[in-house]
Amino acid sequence: MIRPIATKYRQCLGVRPQSRILISEALKAQWRQHERSLQTQQFQPFAPPAPSSLPKPAPPKTYHRTRKWTRRLFYLAVGTGLIYGFDRQFYASSLKRSARTFALGLVVACDYKINFRPRPPLYDSIEDLHHQNATRLFNLLRTNGGLYLKIGQAIAMQSAILPPEFQKMFSKMFDDAPQNEWKDVEKVIREDFGGKSPEEVFGVSFTGEEGMGIMERTARASASVAQVHWARLKDGREVAVKVQKREIEQQVGWDLWTFKVVTWIYTKIFDLPLYSLVPYITERLLLETDFENEADNSERMAALVAGESRLRGRVYIPKVYRELSSRRIMTAEWIEGVRLWDKDSLTRTWEGGWRTGSPGANGVPLAPPKLSATQLQQVAHTASNSTIATEQLKPNRDSQIKGPSGNGGLGLSLKATMTTMVDLFSAQMFLWGWVHCDPHPGNIFIRRLPNGSPELVLIDHGLYIHMAPTFRHQYALFWKSLLTFDNKTLGEVVQAWGINNADLFASATLMRPYSGGDGSFGKSIEHLSKAEQAERSYEMQQKMRKGVRQILGDENQFPQELIFIGRNLRIVQGNNQFLGTPVNRIKITGNWASLALAESPDLSFGQRMLNFGRHLVFKFVLFSSDVVFYGAKIRQWFGVGGGMEDEIEGAMRNMAKDYGVELNHGVFDG
């Protein structure tokens, strides 16, 4: 009603003044009439209702559920914060690392359970599935650090059972690990030496004090478990101080427990007999964190080498200084040499002069630096006033290796170098029964002796396995049977070890297809269906899993030392291949196996004489191996093929592809 009246009022504004009065009176009358129509009741003042007319009052809302969940969330947040702080302060974040491992382990297990099939529902192919989970595991191991890096390196070495996606990703595990700050190093030294400072323990000064030694607070090398600092004692000895990272002691128990639990879960889910190997593996890893055990191994190996005329003067084990060592600190002589992976420096012309060796060769003390002790102390004092990261106190001896021109090297024969290496590790396996299981190129230095021969320096003696005499004799007999195609003896030995597939294990040991058996390896893959590529890849990888179960057939009889012996053999093969296959590795190894049976003091005189006669016959048999080796060498010289190791690797690649595995040699290049 109001809108039409207002409209009419606006319309009247456009008429003459006389008419406006009449229209205005009419509008007012109409407005009063409309106003009366809006309010028809008589006005009454507001009065509150009587209490008796009101309903019964409702109880006030207390929000019990909201308060309960708020309280729970608060307790959870406080508890989580306390656990996090306690874990970080006293356990070096071990609980967090374990939780992260369990979570990712569950994700990976579910991913494979759902998608490991010819046509994965969530991936384009099985290769994509492997790549995704390899990336996940790699990131986990790098983030957790410590022993997880050690486990990752062990995974990287097992190329025989890993898809190529894992091999390529885990090859990065050999990169240097981040080093701890000096304050953490100092805490470890104080804790292991009854509160003594590094200055008191090693007799060094960081302020240039007269008559004291010097020490670099920046690590020269950093690995998963420890880092190495250079020092010059006040008596002039240059030493390598290996200091365990402070968090390792707090983390090792949790890490190994997590490793056990995850392996047990995967054993159940994927039906692989892996858990039975865990106690032995964890024991080895735990011993690797005990530097007193490493010092024992080092001194034992030095004594064994010194007592073997065929290796004395060719192999050197650094001296350990027990008075400066403890469970988490090992001090040994500093080694100057060329790493095995530096092929150019090994072979370039020697410019150091006739009848002279490289620095430290044959255990000769390193020559003092050109700077006097006072000047070195001044350098140390200057470094102490600057950032620790800029300390460079160790004398640079590169010129003594590279010569005046700067382009020289040790001038060594790769054949002689590699022969020494294969001789050493063969003697460890067949003659002594103490085997260094981590001989990668970073743990081997090469020096030049005054007579021009190579000297191999072996460091990092934390990971060893011991072979009992009975097992050592069996293993030597196994190797000898491999090279003579003695399938009866071969079958008896592997049957005693609880292995159900002799051909497959023989091929894995030789690192080449074994052609002298009953052909069970080849027959096991002949009758597979000729399905499309995706089906075949899945079928082959299922066959590989079956092969692992056959090798680990009887878990109670299987010699667990073979896990680490196989690692040693694979690394040595990789080293030989990297240097261009200068030696017939299989012949040298087989010769030591046969010779050990003729020389072992654990056998009776009659057995040794019988084995010696067999060894002479065996030497003639090895001639066929030389024919193959030199045939490959001639083709390599003419550029129509690789060396023997390359041909073996190629044959192994083809054989492994039948099992859905792609061998990636790049993992072993260091």
XYZ file of C-alpha atoms in Angstrom:
670
model
C 0.000 0.000 0.000
C 2.791 2.464 0.833
C 4.557 2.067 -2.519
C 1.486 3.109 -4.656
C 0.861 6.174 -2.466
C 4.443 7.312 -2.822
C 4.238 6.789 -6.562
C 1.147 8.929 -6.827
C 2.838 11.618 -4.712
C 5.761 11.779 -7.074
C 3.416 12.018 -10.006
C 1.602 15.008 -8.486
C 4.792 16.997 -8.342
C 4.553 17.517 -12.054
C 1.017 19.267 -11.985
C -0.041 22.858 -11.389
C 0.043 24.393 -7.839
C -3.786 24.600 -7.528
C -4.173 20.945 -8.302
C -1.388 20.032 -5.897
C -3.401 21.137 -2.843
C -6.351 18.948 -3.778
C -4.181 15.977 -4.498
C -2.254 16.454 -1.251
C -5.425 16.461 0.846
C -6.613 13.314 -0.867
C -3.292 11.567 -0.226
C -3.284 12.503 3.452
C -6.771 11.088 3.898
C -5.783 7.895 2.163
C -2.642 7.612 4.360
C -4.639 7.983 7.590
C -7.009 5.286 6.425
C -4.105 2.981 5.637
C -2.420 3.711 8.965
C -5.534 2.629 10.825
C -5.571 -0.607 8.897
C -2.059 -1.534 10.147
C -2.893 -1.348 13.905
C -6.354 -2.596 14.814
C -5.781 -3.519 18.501
C -5.675 -1.153 21.436
C -2.202 -0.415 22.732
C -1.194 -2.369 25.837
C 2.065 -2.009 27.745
C 4.400 -5.101 27.841
C 4.052 -7.311 30.910
C 6.342 -10.299 31.725
C 4.686 -13.742 31.801
C 3.746 -15.270 35.136
C 6.325 -17.792 36.480
C 3.610 -20.443 36.700
C 3.062 -20.224 32.944
C 6.728 -20.951 32.068
C 7.966 -24.517 31.290
C 10.376 -26.382 33.579
C 13.929 -24.876 33.222
C 16.421 -26.956 31.152
C 19.839 -27.786 32.679
C 22.744 -25.708 31.317
C 24.960 -27.255 28.584
C 28.214 -28.618 30.047
C 29.955 -29.781 26.787
C 31.333 -32.972 28.430
C 32.409 -34.553 25.106
C 34.129 -31.402 23.905
C 36.008 -31.024 27.176
C 36.967 -34.724 27.173
C 38.463 -34.598 23.673
C 40.132 -31.259 24.358
C 41.725 -32.827 27.436
C 42.813 -35.870 25.434
C 44.315 -33.751 22.680
C 46.148 -31.668 25.263
C 47.563 -34.754 26.993
C 48.502 -36.220 23.628
C 50.293 -33.028 22.572
C 52.135 -32.763 25.894
C 53.010 -36.483 25.862
C 54.218 -36.334 22.277
C 56.335 -33.281 23.053
C 57.864 -34.942 26.127
C 58.602 -38.171 24.226
C 60.090 -36.195 21.330
C 62.291 -34.163 23.652
C 63.328 -37.214 25.682
C 64.024 -39.202 22.493
C 66.086 -36.416 20.989
C 68.041 -35.730 24.173
C 68.775 -39.260 25.380
C 68.274 -41.551 22.367
C 69.485 -39.375 19.456
C 66.015 -39.471 17.844
C 66.017 -43.286 17.715
C 62.285 -43.561 18.430
C 61.467 -41.111 15.659
C 63.735 -42.983 13.241
C 62.123 -46.302 14.174
C 58.627 -44.898 13.766
C 59.588 -43.488 10.380
C 60.991 -46.867 9.360
C 57.912 -48.813 10.447
C 55.594 -46.382 8.662
C 57.518 -46.559 5.402
C 57.975 -50.307 5.712
C 54.220 -50.714 5.973
C 53.660 -48.471 2.949
C 56.197 -50.371 0.820
C 54.851 -53.772 1.889
C 51.274 -52.781 1.047
C 52.405 -51.239 -2.235
C 54.072 -54.471 -3.355
C 51.244 -56.628 -2.053
C 48.749 -54.646 -4.131
C 50.782 -53.849 -7.239
C 53.329 -56.633 -7.737
C 51.513 -58.331 -10.573
C 51.872 -58.370 -14.384
C 49.718 -55.227 -14.752
C 49.939 -53.153 -11.564
C 46.633 -51.345 -10.893
C 48.354 -48.160 -9.624
C 51.457 -48.110 -11.874
C 52.204 -48.328 -15.573
C 54.651 -51.214 -15.075
C 56.538 -53.246 -12.481
C 59.612 -51.102 -13.232
C 57.701 -47.991 -12.097
C 56.740 -49.826 -8.911
C 60.398 -50.684 -8.222
C 61.534 -47.122 -8.956
C 58.975 -45.549 -6.624
C 59.849 -47.814 -3.713
C 63.594 -47.599 -4.340
C 63.270 -43.820 -4.047
C 61.268 -44.159 -0.835
C 63.782 -46.488 0.776
C 66.774 -44.450 -0.375
C 65.332 -41.267 1.129
C 64.565 -43.110 4.375
C 68.094 -44.482 4.736
C 69.713 -41.131 3.922
C 67.421 -39.293 6.342
C 67.974 -41.740 9.209
C 71.743 -41.955 8.598
C 74.045 -43.940 10.895
C 73.680 -47.709 10.623
C 70.914 -47.214 8.087
C 73.573 -46.007 5.632
C 75.554 -49.177 6.378
C 72.487 -51.280 5.639
C 71.951 -49.287 2.427
C 75.529 -49.994 1.329
C 74.961 -53.697 2.003
C 71.818 -53.552 -0.133
C 73.757 -51.804 -2.900
C 76.256 -54.664 -3.058
C 73.583 -57.337 -3.565
C 73.139 -56.772 -7.294
C 72.392 -60.434 -7.874
C 68.954 -60.177 -6.257
C 67.969 -56.549 -6.828
C 66.012 -54.917 -9.656
C 68.061 -52.324 -11.591
C 65.964 -49.474 -10.165
C 67.282 -50.304 -6.696
C 70.852 -50.707 -7.937
C 70.924 -47.290 -9.594
C 69.379 -45.544 -6.609
C 71.459 -47.269 -3.930
C 74.759 -46.706 -5.740
C 74.628 -43.209 -4.207
C 74.990 -44.777 -0.754
C 78.781 -44.677 -1.104
C 78.905 -40.886 -1.060
C 80.526 -39.315 2.007
C 78.180 -38.926 4.955
C 77.858 -35.564 6.758
C 80.442 -35.112 9.493
C 79.708 -34.202 13.100
C 80.767 -30.926 14.650
C 83.960 -30.761 16.691
C 82.044 -30.315 19.959
C 80.493 -33.781 19.453
C 83.910 -35.261 18.662
C 85.345 -33.719 21.829
C 82.507 -35.177 23.933
C 83.229 -38.694 22.657
C 86.946 -38.302 23.458
C 86.191 -37.052 26.968
C 83.654 -39.818 27.618
C 86.050 -42.581 26.485
C 89.179 -41.224 28.202
C 87.815 -40.412 31.648
C 87.103 -36.740 31.063
C 90.460 -35.917 29.434
C 90.418 -33.332 26.663
C 91.800 -34.024 23.149
C 94.813 -31.903 24.078
C 95.576 -34.145 27.060
C 94.929 -37.439 25.248
C 96.898 -36.739 22.068
C 99.355 -34.153 23.345
C 98.231 -31.509 20.872
C 97.546 -27.807 21.083
C 95.003 -25.711 19.234
C 96.618 -22.436 20.305
C 100.163 -22.933 19.037
C 101.700 -23.990 22.355
C 105.412 -24.712 22.051
C 106.462 -28.373 21.986
C 102.972 -29.780 21.423
C 101.468 -31.613 18.484
C 98.676 -30.393 16.229
C 95.336 -31.824 15.157
C 92.741 -30.922 12.553
C 89.253 -30.417 13.917
C 87.794 -30.828 10.432
C 87.408 -34.483 9.443
C 89.387 -35.679 6.433
C 86.776 -38.356 5.736
C 83.308 -39.077 7.064
C 81.400 -42.349 6.773
C 78.170 -43.725 8.181
C 79.554 -44.713 11.588
C 82.733 -42.666 12.118
C 84.888 -39.846 10.813
C 88.680 -39.532 10.550
C 90.813 -36.600 11.761
C 94.478 -36.044 10.955
C 96.916 -35.318 13.785
C 100.663 -34.963 14.259
C 101.774 -36.067 17.706
C 104.489 -34.204 19.535
C 106.950 -37.043 18.803
C 106.416 -36.432 15.056
C 104.170 -39.417 14.231
C 101.300 -38.637 11.876
C 98.153 -40.499 12.861
C 94.586 -41.016 11.736
C 92.144 -40.576 14.630
C 88.946 -42.463 13.842
C 86.136 -41.177 16.058
C 82.745 -42.842 16.223
C 79.856 -40.442 15.751
C 78.363 -39.693 19.142
C 74.784 -40.608 18.236
C 75.691 -44.112 17.022
C 75.950 -45.604 20.517
C 72.479 -44.325 21.363
C 70.950 -45.397 18.068
C 72.516 -48.793 17.401
C 70.247 -50.832 19.694
C 67.050 -49.301 18.344
C 68.254 -49.480 14.729
C 69.109 -53.167 14.912
C 65.851 -53.959 16.710
C 63.920 -52.140 13.985
C 65.886 -54.032 11.332
C 64.926 -57.340 12.991
C 61.228 -56.476 13.222
C 60.960 -55.200 9.636
C 62.796 -58.269 8.307
C 60.485 -60.568 10.279
C 57.429 -58.820 8.832
C 58.776 -59.040 5.282
C 59.651 -62.710 5.803
C 56.011 -63.425 6.655
C 54.492 -61.214 3.958
C 56.707 -62.226 1.023
C 57.483 -65.815 2.059
C 61.271 -65.437 1.881
C 63.562 -67.164 4.433
C 65.362 -63.977 5.430
C 64.755 -63.661 9.159
C 67.031 -66.595 10.028
C 69.970 -64.562 8.664
C 69.203 -61.491 10.783
C 70.936 -62.509 14.058
C 74.244 -63.153 12.287
C 74.040 -59.960 10.214
C 73.163 -57.787 13.215
C 76.010 -59.327 15.189
C 78.465 -58.362 12.430
C 77.061 -54.833 12.218
C 77.236 -54.435 15.990
C 80.870 -55.548 16.048
C 81.624 -52.939 13.399
C 80.790 -50.232 15.957
C 83.330 -51.659 18.423
C 86.718 -50.154 17.556
C 88.532 -52.434 20.005
C 87.306 -55.334 17.858
C 88.535 -53.498 14.759
C 91.959 -53.035 16.358
C 92.052 -56.778 17.155
C 91.208 -57.627 13.538
C 93.840 -55.232 12.244
C 96.611 -56.620 14.433
C 95.630 -60.223 13.678
C 95.702 -59.566 9.929
C 99.073 -57.806 10.211
C 100.486 -60.878 11.973
C 99.033 -63.273 9.369
C 100.451 -61.240 6.480
C 103.853 -61.016 8.164
C 103.891 -64.799 8.557
C 103.071 -65.527 4.894
C 106.160 -65.227 2.671
C 104.053 -64.941 -0.504
C 102.410 -61.751 0.801
C 105.066 -60.272 3.086
C 106.371 -57.051 1.536
C 103.407 -56.849 -0.862
C 100.628 -56.103 1.651
C 100.736 -53.606 4.510
C 98.371 -53.242 7.481
C 98.613 -49.891 9.338
C 99.844 -49.939 12.933
C 97.293 -49.329 15.656
C 98.288 -47.246 18.689
C 96.440 -48.934 21.553
C 97.360 -46.297 24.130
C 95.440 -43.731 22.068
C 92.495 -45.998 21.263
C 89.279 -47.035 23.005
C 85.933 -48.640 22.205
C 84.828 -45.623 20.124
C 88.203 -44.184 19.108
C 90.929 -45.878 17.110
C 94.247 -44.214 16.394
C 96.419 -45.698 13.649
C 99.298 -44.525 11.512
C 98.380 -42.111 8.750
C 98.595 -43.602 5.245
C 99.660 -41.637 2.183
C 98.814 -43.431 -1.039
C 96.669 -43.595 -4.151
C 93.133 -44.920 -3.998
C 92.403 -47.947 -6.132
C 89.824 -46.051 -8.193
C 92.476 -43.504 -9.355
C 93.714 -45.581 -12.296
C 95.571 -42.677 -13.917
C 97.679 -41.968 -10.817
C 98.482 -45.666 -10.523
C 99.799 -46.042 -14.062
C 101.339 -42.679 -15.002
C 105.146 -42.507 -15.219
C 107.024 -42.423 -11.919
C 109.074 -39.215 -11.566
C 110.298 -39.775 -8.027
C 113.688 -41.162 -8.933
C 115.313 -44.574 -9.173
C 115.133 -46.911 -6.157
C 112.819 -44.581 -4.280
C 109.331 -45.346 -3.105
C 106.260 -43.236 -2.518
C 105.713 -41.620 0.916
C 105.383 -44.172 3.716
C 106.064 -47.230 1.528
C 107.110 -50.361 3.418
C 106.239 -48.687 6.724
C 108.961 -46.026 6.500
C 107.958 -43.037 8.696
C 106.612 -40.095 6.768
C 109.136 -37.329 6.225
C 108.513 -34.210 8.326
C 106.887 -31.269 6.536
C 108.875 -28.368 5.174
C 107.358 -26.062 7.776
C 109.082 -26.106 11.159
C 107.228 -27.083 14.321
C 106.981 -23.418 15.309
C 105.531 -22.470 11.931
C 103.012 -25.312 12.132
C 102.001 -24.111 15.600
C 101.503 -20.634 14.191
C 99.319 -22.098 11.456
C 97.363 -23.982 14.119
C 97.009 -20.811 16.181
C 95.778 -18.889 13.127
C 93.291 -21.654 12.376
C 92.037 -21.621 15.955
C 91.196 -17.944 15.579
C 89.322 -18.569 12.335
C 86.629 -21.055 11.440
C 87.372 -24.697 12.149
C 86.136 -25.645 8.678
C 89.159 -23.846 7.107
C 91.797 -25.887 8.972
C 94.307 -27.473 6.595
C 97.305 -28.489 8.719
C 98.286 -31.790 7.088
C 101.266 -31.510 4.729
C 100.324 -31.889 1.061
C 102.478 -34.652 -0.437
C 100.854 -34.802 -3.868
C 104.029 -33.492 -5.467
C 105.939 -36.541 -4.189
C 103.552 -38.755 -6.162
C 102.868 -36.596 -9.210
C 106.490 -35.495 -9.558
C 107.983 -32.158 -10.638
C 105.796 -31.966 -13.759
C 102.588 -32.523 -11.797
C 101.508 -35.148 -14.346
C 103.303 -38.177 -12.951
C 102.057 -41.145 -10.987
C 103.223 -44.325 -9.293
C 104.163 -46.014 -12.576
C 102.788 -49.369 -11.452
C 101.557 -52.430 -13.310
C 97.818 -52.959 -12.922
C 98.409 -56.693 -13.285
C 100.794 -56.767 -10.332
C 98.436 -54.583 -8.307
C 95.396 -56.746 -8.934
C 97.339 -59.983 -8.444
C 98.313 -58.807 -4.970
C 94.684 -58.048 -4.152
C 93.335 -61.420 -5.322
C 96.202 -63.227 -3.558
C 95.422 -61.435 -0.287
C 91.709 -62.134 -0.200
C 92.168 -65.713 -1.433
C 94.635 -66.368 1.395
C 92.127 -64.888 3.834
C 89.388 -67.262 2.642
C 91.259 -70.507 2.077
C 94.409 -70.320 4.210
C 93.575 -68.291 7.337
C 89.790 -68.236 7.611
C 89.687 -64.538 8.552
C 88.013 -62.578 5.750
C 87.821 -58.786 5.337
C 84.283 -58.256 4.005
C 84.439 -54.629 2.902
C 87.292 -54.402 0.349
C 85.766 -51.638 -1.771
C 88.210 -49.207 -3.440
C 87.867 -46.633 -0.648
C 89.445 -49.077 1.809
C 92.492 -49.853 -0.338
C 95.546 -47.630 -0.823
C 98.353 -48.390 -3.269
C 101.964 -47.283 -2.676
C 105.126 -47.753 -4.723
C 107.964 -49.726 -3.180
C 111.597 -48.736 -3.945
C 111.921 -51.769 -6.253
C 109.026 -50.506 -8.394
C 106.481 -53.040 -7.157
C 103.059 -52.127 -5.772
C 102.285 -52.286 -2.080
C 98.626 -52.762 -1.135
C 97.520 -51.089 2.104
C 94.287 -52.456 3.573
C 92.359 -50.277 6.051
C 88.981 -50.369 7.852
C 89.072 -53.771 9.549
C 85.715 -53.532 11.305
C 83.766 -56.070 9.231
C 85.353 -59.535 9.350
C 83.972 -63.064 9.382
C 85.715 -66.132 10.744
C 85.580 -69.455 8.861
C 85.894 -72.538 11.048
C 88.446 -75.091 9.720
C 85.769 -77.577 8.586
C 83.834 -74.952 6.675
C 87.056 -73.468 5.258
C 88.076 -76.889 3.876
C 84.598 -77.384 2.422
C 84.718 -73.994 0.745
C 88.170 -74.677 -0.754
C 86.922 -78.039 -2.021
C 83.824 -76.326 -3.430
C 85.952 -73.883 -5.444
C 88.259 -76.614 -6.684
C 85.241 -78.680 -7.764
C 83.829 -75.704 -9.662
C 86.899 -75.427 -11.860
C 87.244 -79.162 -12.492
C 83.499 -79.742 -13.075
C 83.502 -82.294 -10.254
C 79.724 -82.275 -9.931
C 79.591 -85.172 -7.478
C 81.791 -83.379 -4.931
C 80.071 -80.098 -5.687
C 76.661 -81.592 -4.963
C 77.869 -83.197 -1.726
C 79.276 -79.914 -0.430
C 76.239 -77.763 -1.199
C 73.920 -80.467 0.123
C 75.813 -80.357 3.410
C 75.164 -76.606 3.400
C 71.413 -77.102 2.908
C 71.388 -75.598 -0.611
C 68.854 -77.119 -3.011
C 70.132 -75.686 -6.309
C 73.823 -76.391 -6.869
C 73.936 -74.886 -10.383
C 72.451 -71.578 -9.288
C 74.753 -71.261 -6.289
C 77.792 -72.226 -8.377
C 76.942 -69.510 -10.913
C 76.508 -66.924 -8.150
C 79.887 -67.889 -6.651
C 81.837 -67.827 -9.922
C 80.055 -64.633 -11.050
C 79.551 -66.421 -14.365
C 77.137 -69.101 -15.642
C 78.201 -72.534 -14.406
C 78.099 -74.885 -17.390
C 79.402 -78.058 -15.790
C 76.330 -79.106 -13.814
C 73.145 -80.929 -14.647
C 71.606 -77.899 -16.333
C 68.937 -77.451 -13.671
C 69.480 -73.709 -13.768
C 68.656 -73.477 -17.464
C 65.896 -76.084 -17.347
C 64.135 -74.181 -14.596
C 63.438 -71.325 -17.004
C 62.966 -73.187 -20.301
C 59.304 -74.028 -19.804
C 58.065 -70.538 -18.989
C 55.200 -69.249 -21.091
C 55.863 -66.965 -24.048
C 53.532 -64.275 -22.795
C 53.921 -60.590 -23.485
C 56.786 -58.646 -21.900
C 54.923 -57.531 -18.778
C 53.816 -61.088 -18.021
C 57.324 -62.416 -18.626
C 58.977 -59.821 -16.382
C 56.631 -60.703 -13.547
C 57.134 -64.426 -14.127
C 60.929 -64.066 -14.126
C 61.006 -62.095 -10.884
C 58.793 -64.702 -9.251
C 61.337 -67.274 -10.442
C 64.141 -65.229 -8.835
C 62.318 -65.322 -5.519
C 62.047 -69.088 -5.861
C 65.788 -69.238 -6.588
C 66.562 -67.364 -3.357
C 64.437 -69.866 -1.432
C 66.351 -72.718 -3.093
C 69.742 -71.269 -2.123
C 68.526 -70.772 1.452
C 66.806 -74.152 1.365
C 67.684 -75.396 4.856
C 68.065 -72.353 7.061
C 69.613 -74.364 9.893
C 72.388 -75.824 7.723
C 73.126 -72.817 5.521
C 76.567 -71.325 6.436
C 75.717 -67.713 7.128
C 79.333 -66.703 6.494
C 78.579 -67.173 2.791
C 76.560 -63.927 2.841
C 79.668 -61.862 3.518
C 82.049 -64.076 1.528
C 79.853 -63.515 -1.523
C 80.034 -59.778 -0.869
C 83.852 -59.974 -0.802
C 83.989 -61.940 -4.072
C 81.663 -59.535 -5.825
C 83.619 -56.447 -4.784
C 86.946 -58.008 -5.821
C 85.444 -58.918 -9.196
C 84.210 -55.340 -9.585
C 87.686 -53.994 -8.764
C 89.313 -56.277 -11.351
C 86.789 -55.303 -13.985
C 87.210 -51.598 -13.222
C 90.975 -51.854 -13.807
C 90.382 -53.513 -17.190
C 90.647 -57.192 -16.118
C 94.450 -57.313 -15.841
C 94.414 -60.770 -14.161
C 92.593 -64.092 -14.384
C 90.826 -63.764 -11.040
C 89.111 -67.163 -11.181
C 92.367 -69.015 -11.854
C 94.199 -67.261 -8.996
C 91.353 -67.905 -6.565
C 91.059 -71.558 -7.584
C 94.812 -72.044 -7.282
C 94.769 -70.746 -3.695
C 91.805 -73.007 -2.883
C 93.675 -76.095 -4.112
C 96.942 -75.027 -2.484
C 95.249 -74.432 0.877
C 94.026 -78.039 0.940
C 97.625 -79.173 0.485
C 99.052 -76.824 3.134
C 96.396 -76.615 5.835
C 97.878 -77.464 9.256
C 94.410 -78.631 10.350
C 94.699 -81.711 8.083
C 96.780 -84.805 8.707
C 100.104 -85.277 6.926
C 98.641 -88.018 4.729
C 95.699 -85.827 3.675
C 98.036 -82.946 2.865
C 100.266 -85.153 0.691
C 97.239 -86.552 -1.133
C 95.910 -83.038 -1.709
C 99.344 -81.885 -2.899
C 99.343 -84.543 -5.619
C 95.857 -83.504 -6.626
C 97.033 -79.883 -6.646
C 99.704 -80.675 -9.265
C 97.042 -82.235 -11.481
C 94.811 -79.249 -10.825
C 97.527 -76.876 -12.089
C 97.347 -78.545 -15.505
C 93.555 -78.239 -15.492
C 93.835 -74.497 -14.897
C 95.664 -74.150 -18.208
C 92.283 -74.145 -19.985
C 91.291 -71.128 -17.919
C 94.426 -69.331 -19.154
C 93.473 -70.104 -22.762
C 90.114 -68.406 -22.255
C 91.712 -65.469 -20.410
C 94.391 -64.729 -22.997
C 91.936 -65.217 -25.846
C 89.777 -62.502 -24.320
C 92.900 -60.386 -23.724
C 93.934 -60.581 -27.373
C 90.446 -59.533 -28.486
C 90.614 -56.665 -26.001
C 93.978 -55.494 -27.406
C 92.560 -55.447 -30.945
C 89.468 -53.568 -29.779
C 86.994 -56.312 -30.684
C 85.874 -57.139 -27.168
C 86.322 -56.539 -23.484
C 88.429 -58.428 -20.999
C 87.567 -61.749 -19.427
C 85.660 -60.100 -16.563
C 83.604 -58.144 -19.114
C 82.717 -61.347 -20.941
C 81.858 -63.052 -17.649
C 79.781 -60.024 -16.690
C 77.979 -60.152 -20.033
C 77.203 -63.838 -19.634
C 75.986 -63.230 -16.094
C 73.810 -60.358 -17.298
C 72.166 -62.587 -19.898
C 71.646 -65.347 -17.366
C 70.326 -62.908 -14.765
C 67.839 -61.421 -17.228
C 66.270 -64.851 -17.493
C 65.633 -64.449 -13.789
C 64.237 -60.936 -14.125
C 67.391 -59.292 -12.726
C 69.598 -56.716 -14.405
C 73.159 -56.613 -13.108
C 74.483 -53.071 -12.795
C 78.256 -53.029 -12.459
C 78.293 -49.302 -11.787
C 77.359 -50.001 -8.187
C 80.837 -51.395 -7.570
C 82.939 -48.660 -9.073
C 83.472 -47.128 -5.647
